[in-house]
Amino acid sequence: MPALLIKGDEVANKVRSEISAELKDLYEKTDRVPGLAVVIVGEHPASLSFVINKEKQSKKLGFYSEIHRLSAEASHEDILTVIQQLNGDDNIHGIMVQLPLPEKINEKAILDAIDPDKDVEGVHPINMGKLFSDEKGFLPCTAYSIMQMIEFPRQPVFGKSAVLISRSNIVGKPLSLLLLRRNASVTVCHSQTKDLADICREADILVTAAGKPELVKGDWVKPGAMVIDVGMTQVGDKLVGDVVFEEAKEIAGWISPVPGGVGPITITTLMKNTLEAFKKKLEI
Ligand code: NAD
């Protein structure tokens, strides 16, 4: 029997309706809404369309939202000034900086300047540290979104063997910690891992974010396993995942498609984190 699909839209819809219900309740109690600010530098068309989409979605959910557009010539100090102003703005609870920033800008220094209590992308070292030490902080959006996909079919994660093809700061490292919190046994693989196919064959949960089109063949998948494909590579006019979907879907128990997998959830996760930041500010 072919695998059941874990569709990003379905997961995102569930999270959005939870956010809406909570927001309505908080608005009735406080007469206030969460605010999200997005900072974009330069005119990169794909980045601009991501930012506009984020604003559209946040307004649709009832958030206050603003976009700060700076020219590609903006200096490091110009961007820092905007971040500092947003850090001090009581109507803004979450700040996200659209990446990539122009090459001359020190990206890490800009991200580190965001108030950790407004770091709704979960990329500030303080929030990374909290994740590492099991304290409450903002979880990195992509890893948190993947975790929501894994938990969507309500299958136990406890005691499962999870294999991650990624050791990146936004996927493999944070996701390994989130899975450990759920008592999975985690193996983190990367470009230098030997016998990758054999390791994957042992996985009850296989997550890949290598960005290598069709790296994972059908015979790498354990029968009945959950396969989450985070990889997205533009090949000609198509977006291609890391998994040979047509082969893997015949063997896996659950599988996420590309496109239509984790992508739609990440914006919703950003809203979820912004709502958490708002609640923290209200001390609710
Ligand atoms: P990255 O380059 O930082 O990390 C890639 C990881 O894959 C590294 O740990 C590397 O060691 C590993 N890797 C590469 N080739 C490999 C191979 N042949 N075998 C085993 N491991 C290998 O990339 P990233 O920023 O984490 O993104 C990875 C992919 O995930 C990209 O396709 C990106 O588009 C996608 N992505 C999607 C979303 C989303 O929202 N859908 C978000 C983030 C990243």
GROMACS .gro file of N, CA and C and ligand atoms in nm, residues 142-143 145-146 164-172 188-193 196 208-212 215 220 229-234 239-242 261-267, ligand 1:
model
  176
  142THR      N    1   1.248   2.628   1.100
  142THR     CA    2   1.243   2.512   1.010
  142THR      C    3   1.240   2.381   1.091
  143ALA      N    4   1.329   2.371   1.189
  143ALA     CA    5   1.334   2.247   1.270
  143ALA      C    6   1.201   2.226   1.345
  145SER      N    7   0.911   2.335   1.253
  145SER     CA    8   0.808   2.298   1.153
  145SER      C    9   0.819   2.149   1.118
  146ILE      N   10   0.942   2.102   1.105
  146ILE     CA   11   0.961   1.959   1.073
  146ILE      C   12   0.906   1.873   1.188
  164LEU      N   13   1.885   1.169   1.055
  164LEU     CA   14   1.878   1.301   0.992
  164LEU      C   15   1.992   1.314   0.892
  165ILE      N   16   1.961   1.349   0.768
  165ILE     CA   17   2.069   1.378   0.672
  165ILE      C   18   2.082   1.530   0.670
  166SER      N   19   2.156   1.583   0.762
  166SER     CA   20   2.184   1.727   0.777
  166SER      C   21   2.245   1.750   0.913
  167ARG      N   22   2.350   1.832   0.915
  167ARG     CA   23   2.402   1.878   1.044
  167ARG      C   24   2.400   2.031   1.044
  168SER      N   25   2.309   2.090   0.962
  168SER     CA   26   2.310   2.236   0.953
  168SER      C   27   2.250   2.298   1.078
  169ASN      N   28   2.282   2.427   1.098
  169ASN     CA   29   2.233   2.498   1.218
  169ASN      C   30   2.083   2.518   1.216
  170ILE      N   31   2.023   2.516   1.094
  170ILE     CA   32   1.878   2.541   1.089
  170ILE      C   33   1.796   2.413   1.084
  171VAL      N   34   1.858   2.301   1.044
  171VAL     CA   35   1.782   2.175   1.036
  171VAL      C   36   1.840   2.068   1.129
  172GLY      N   37   1.950   2.006   1.090
  172GLY     CA   38   1.998   1.885   1.158
  172GLY      C   39   2.027   1.904   1.307
  188VAL      N   40   2.283   1.161   1.340
  188VAL     CA   41   2.297   1.278   1.253
  188VAL      C   42   2.402   1.247   1.145
  189CYS      N   43   2.358   1.249   1.019
  189CYS     CA   44   2.449   1.220   0.907
  189CYS      C   45   2.480   1.349   0.831
  190HIS      N   46   2.588   1.345   0.754
  190HIS     CA   47   2.631   1.464   0.680
  190HIS      C   48   2.712   1.420   0.559
  191SER      N   49   2.773   1.517   0.491
  191SER     CA   50   2.839   1.488   0.364
  191SER      C   51   2.957   1.390   0.378
  192GLN      N   52   3.013   1.375   0.499
  192GLN     CA   53   3.127   1.285   0.516
  192GLN      C   54   3.086   1.151   0.578
  193THR      N   55   2.958   1.128   0.594
  193THR     CA   56   2.912   1.003   0.657
  193THR      C   57   2.935   0.885   0.563
  196LEU      N   58   2.590   0.575   0.412
  196LEU     CA   59   2.467   0.650   0.439
  196LEU      C   60   2.341   0.566   0.412
  208THR      N   61   1.551   1.426   0.559
  208THR     CA   62   1.666   1.465   0.478
  208THR      C   63   1.657   1.612   0.437
  209ALA      N   64   1.767   1.683   0.455
  209ALA     CA   65   1.776   1.825   0.415
  209ALA      C   66   1.917   1.849   0.361
  210ALA      N   67   1.955   1.766   0.264
  210ALA     CA   68   2.089   1.780   0.207
  210ALA      C   69   2.090   1.879   0.092
  211GLY      N   70   1.974   1.898   0.030
  211GLY     CA   71   1.970   1.983  -0.090
  211GLY      C   72   2.036   1.914  -0.208
  212LYS      N   73   2.027   1.780  -0.209
  212LYS     CA   74   2.084   1.701  -0.320
  212LYS      C   75   1.969   1.624  -0.387
  215LEU      N   76   1.875   1.214  -0.380
  215LEU     CA   77   1.984   1.142  -0.312
  215LEU      C   78   1.932   1.011  -0.251
  220TRP      N   79   1.655   0.279   0.018
  220TRP     CA   80   1.719   0.331   0.141
  220TRP      C   81   1.615   0.339   0.253
  229ASP      N   82   1.095   1.497   0.364
  229ASP     CA   83   1.191   1.551   0.267
  229ASP      C   84   1.190   1.703   0.274
  230VAL      N   85   1.297   1.758   0.330
  230VAL     CA   86   1.307   1.904   0.348
  230VAL      C   87   1.382   1.966   0.230
  231GLY      N   88   1.458   1.886   0.159
  231GLY     CA   89   1.542   1.936   0.049
  231GLY      C   90   1.457   1.998  -0.060
  232MET      N   91   1.505   2.108  -0.113
  232MET     CA   92   1.435   2.175  -0.223
  232MET      C   93   1.539   2.232  -0.316
  233THR      N   94   1.549   2.175  -0.436
  233THR     CA   95   1.647   2.226  -0.532
  233THR      C   96   1.574   2.256  -0.662
  234GLN      N   97   1.602   2.373  -0.716
  234GLN     CA   98   1.541   2.410  -0.845
  234GLN      C   99   1.617   2.336  -0.955
  239LEU      N  100   1.086   2.214  -0.873
  239LEU     CA  101   1.150   2.203  -0.742
  239LEU      C  102   1.163   2.055  -0.710
  240VAL      N  103   1.285   2.010  -0.683
  240VAL     CA  104   1.307   1.867  -0.662
  240VAL      C  105   1.356   1.843  -0.519
  241GLY      N  106   1.301   1.741  -0.455
  241GLY     CA  107   1.340   1.707  -0.319
  241GLY      C  108   1.462   1.616  -0.316
  242ASP      N  109   1.502   1.577  -0.195
  242ASP     CA  110   1.618   1.487  -0.177
  242ASP      C  111   1.580   1.340  -0.198
  261GLY      N  112   0.564   2.028   0.114
  261GLY     CA  113   0.602   1.969   0.242
  261GLY      C  114   0.617   2.075   0.349
  262VAL      N  115   0.741   2.089   0.396
  262VAL     CA  116   0.763   2.177   0.513
  262VAL      C  117   0.748   2.326   0.480
  263GLY      N  118   0.765   2.363   0.350
  263GLY     CA  119   0.759   2.504   0.309
  263GLY      C  120   0.642   2.582   0.368
  264PRO      N  121   0.516   2.534   0.345
  264PRO     CA  122   0.401   2.613   0.393
  264PRO      C  123   0.395   2.628   0.545
  265ILE      N  124   0.465   2.541   0.618
  265ILE     CA  125   0.451   2.546   0.765
  265ILE      C  126   0.542   2.652   0.827
  266THR      N  127   0.654   2.683   0.760
  266THR     CA  128   0.753   2.768   0.828
  266THR      C  129   0.698   2.908   0.860
  267ILE      N  130   0.614   2.963   0.770
  267ILE     CA  131   0.557   3.097   0.799
  267ILE      C  132   0.462   3.086   0.919
  285NAD     P1  133   2.327   2.336   0.430
  285NAD     O1  134   2.411   2.339   0.307
  285NAD     O2  135   2.357   2.428   0.541
  285NAD     O3  136   2.325   2.187   0.488
  285NAD     C1  137   2.321   2.073   0.407
  285NAD     C2  138   2.353   1.954   0.492
  285NAD     O4  139   2.341   1.837   0.413
  285NAD     C3  140   2.494   1.956   0.550
  285NAD     O5  141   2.490   1.915   0.684
  285NAD     C4  142   2.571   1.858   0.463
  285NAD     O6  143   2.677   1.793   0.533
  285NAD     C5  144   2.461   1.759   0.426
  285NAD     N1  145   2.485   1.696   0.296
  285NAD     C6  146   2.506   1.756   0.177
  285NAD     N2  147   2.527   1.663   0.081
  285NAD     C7  148   2.519   1.541   0.139
  285NAD     C8  149   2.533   1.408   0.095
  285NAD     N3  150   2.558   1.381  -0.032
  285NAD     N4  151   2.518   1.309   0.186
  285NAD     C9  152   2.492   1.336   0.316
  285NAD     N5  153   2.478   1.461   0.364
  285NAD    C10  154   2.492   1.563   0.278
  285NAD     O7  155   2.177   2.356   0.377
  285NAD     P2  156   2.043   2.402   0.455
  285NAD     O8  157   2.038   2.551   0.456
  285NAD     O9  158   2.027   2.329   0.582
  285NAD    O10  159   1.934   2.352   0.349
  285NAD    C11  160   1.932   2.218   0.303
  285NAD    C12  161   1.814   2.193   0.209
  285NAD    O11  162   1.694   2.217   0.280
  285NAD    C13  163   1.810   2.285   0.087
  285NAD    O12  164   1.760   2.213  -0.023
  285NAD    C14  165   1.712   2.393   0.128
  285NAD    O13  166   1.646   2.451   0.016
  285NAD    C15  167   1.615   2.312   0.211
  285NAD     N6  168   1.542   2.394   0.311
  285NAD    C16  169   1.409   2.400   0.300
  285NAD    C17  170   1.336   2.476   0.391
  285NAD    C18  171   1.188   2.482   0.380
  285NAD    O14  172   1.125   2.562   0.444
  285NAD     N7  173   1.125   2.397   0.304
  285NAD    C19  174   1.404   2.547   0.491
  285NAD    C20  175   1.542   2.535   0.500
  285NAD    C21  176   1.612   2.458   0.409
   0.00000   0.00000   0.00000
